[in-house]
C-alpha positions as semicolon CSV with decimal commas, in nm:
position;residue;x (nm);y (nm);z (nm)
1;X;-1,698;3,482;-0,763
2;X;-1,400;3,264;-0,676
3;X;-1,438;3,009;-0,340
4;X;-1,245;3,162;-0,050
5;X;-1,075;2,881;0,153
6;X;-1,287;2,879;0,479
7;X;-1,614;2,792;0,281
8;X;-1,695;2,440;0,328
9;X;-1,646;2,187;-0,011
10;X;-1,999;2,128;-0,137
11;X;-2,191;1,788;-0,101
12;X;-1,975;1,576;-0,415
13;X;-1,660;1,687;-0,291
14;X;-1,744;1,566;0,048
15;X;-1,877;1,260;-0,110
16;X;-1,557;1,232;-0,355
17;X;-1,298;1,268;-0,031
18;X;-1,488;1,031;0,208
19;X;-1,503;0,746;-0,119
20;X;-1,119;0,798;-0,125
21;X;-1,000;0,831;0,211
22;X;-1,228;0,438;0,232
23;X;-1,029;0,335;-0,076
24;X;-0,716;0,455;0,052
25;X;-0,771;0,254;0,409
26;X;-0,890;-0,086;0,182
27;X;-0,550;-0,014;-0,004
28;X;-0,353;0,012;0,302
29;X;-0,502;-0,266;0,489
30;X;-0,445;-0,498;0,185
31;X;-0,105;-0,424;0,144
32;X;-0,062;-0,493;0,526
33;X;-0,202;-0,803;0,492
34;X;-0,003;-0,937;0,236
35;X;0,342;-0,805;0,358
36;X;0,602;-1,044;0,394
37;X;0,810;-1,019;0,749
38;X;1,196;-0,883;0,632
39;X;1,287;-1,191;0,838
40;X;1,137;-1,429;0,554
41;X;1,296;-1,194;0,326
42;X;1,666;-1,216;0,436
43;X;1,717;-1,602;0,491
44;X;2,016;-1,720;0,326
45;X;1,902;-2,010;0,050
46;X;2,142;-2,207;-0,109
47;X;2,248;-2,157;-0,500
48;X;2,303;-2,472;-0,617
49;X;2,386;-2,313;-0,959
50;X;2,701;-2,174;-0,872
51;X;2,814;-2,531;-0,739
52;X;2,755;-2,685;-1,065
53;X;2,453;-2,931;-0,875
54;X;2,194;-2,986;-1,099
């Protein structure tokens, strides 16, 4: 007999969802702390290469 959608997942699916909902927040968090601000990204540095500077 097939699950009908109003029946609540059993025990390891709960489990399985909770573990990656964490996992997912750890990810997010991580990636949040090692974000660099745009401003750092957009300052002009010179190319010396293009000058013919060693």
């Amino acid at each position: 007999m097939p699950k009908s959608d109003d029946e609540p997942p059993n025990t390891g699916e709960r489990i399985d969802a909770v573990e990656q909902e964490a996992a997912k927040r750890r990810l997010l968090a991580q990636a949040e702390a090692e974000r660099i601000p745009v401003e750092e990204t957009t300052r002009v540095v010179p190319d010396r290469r293009w000058r013919g500077e060693p």
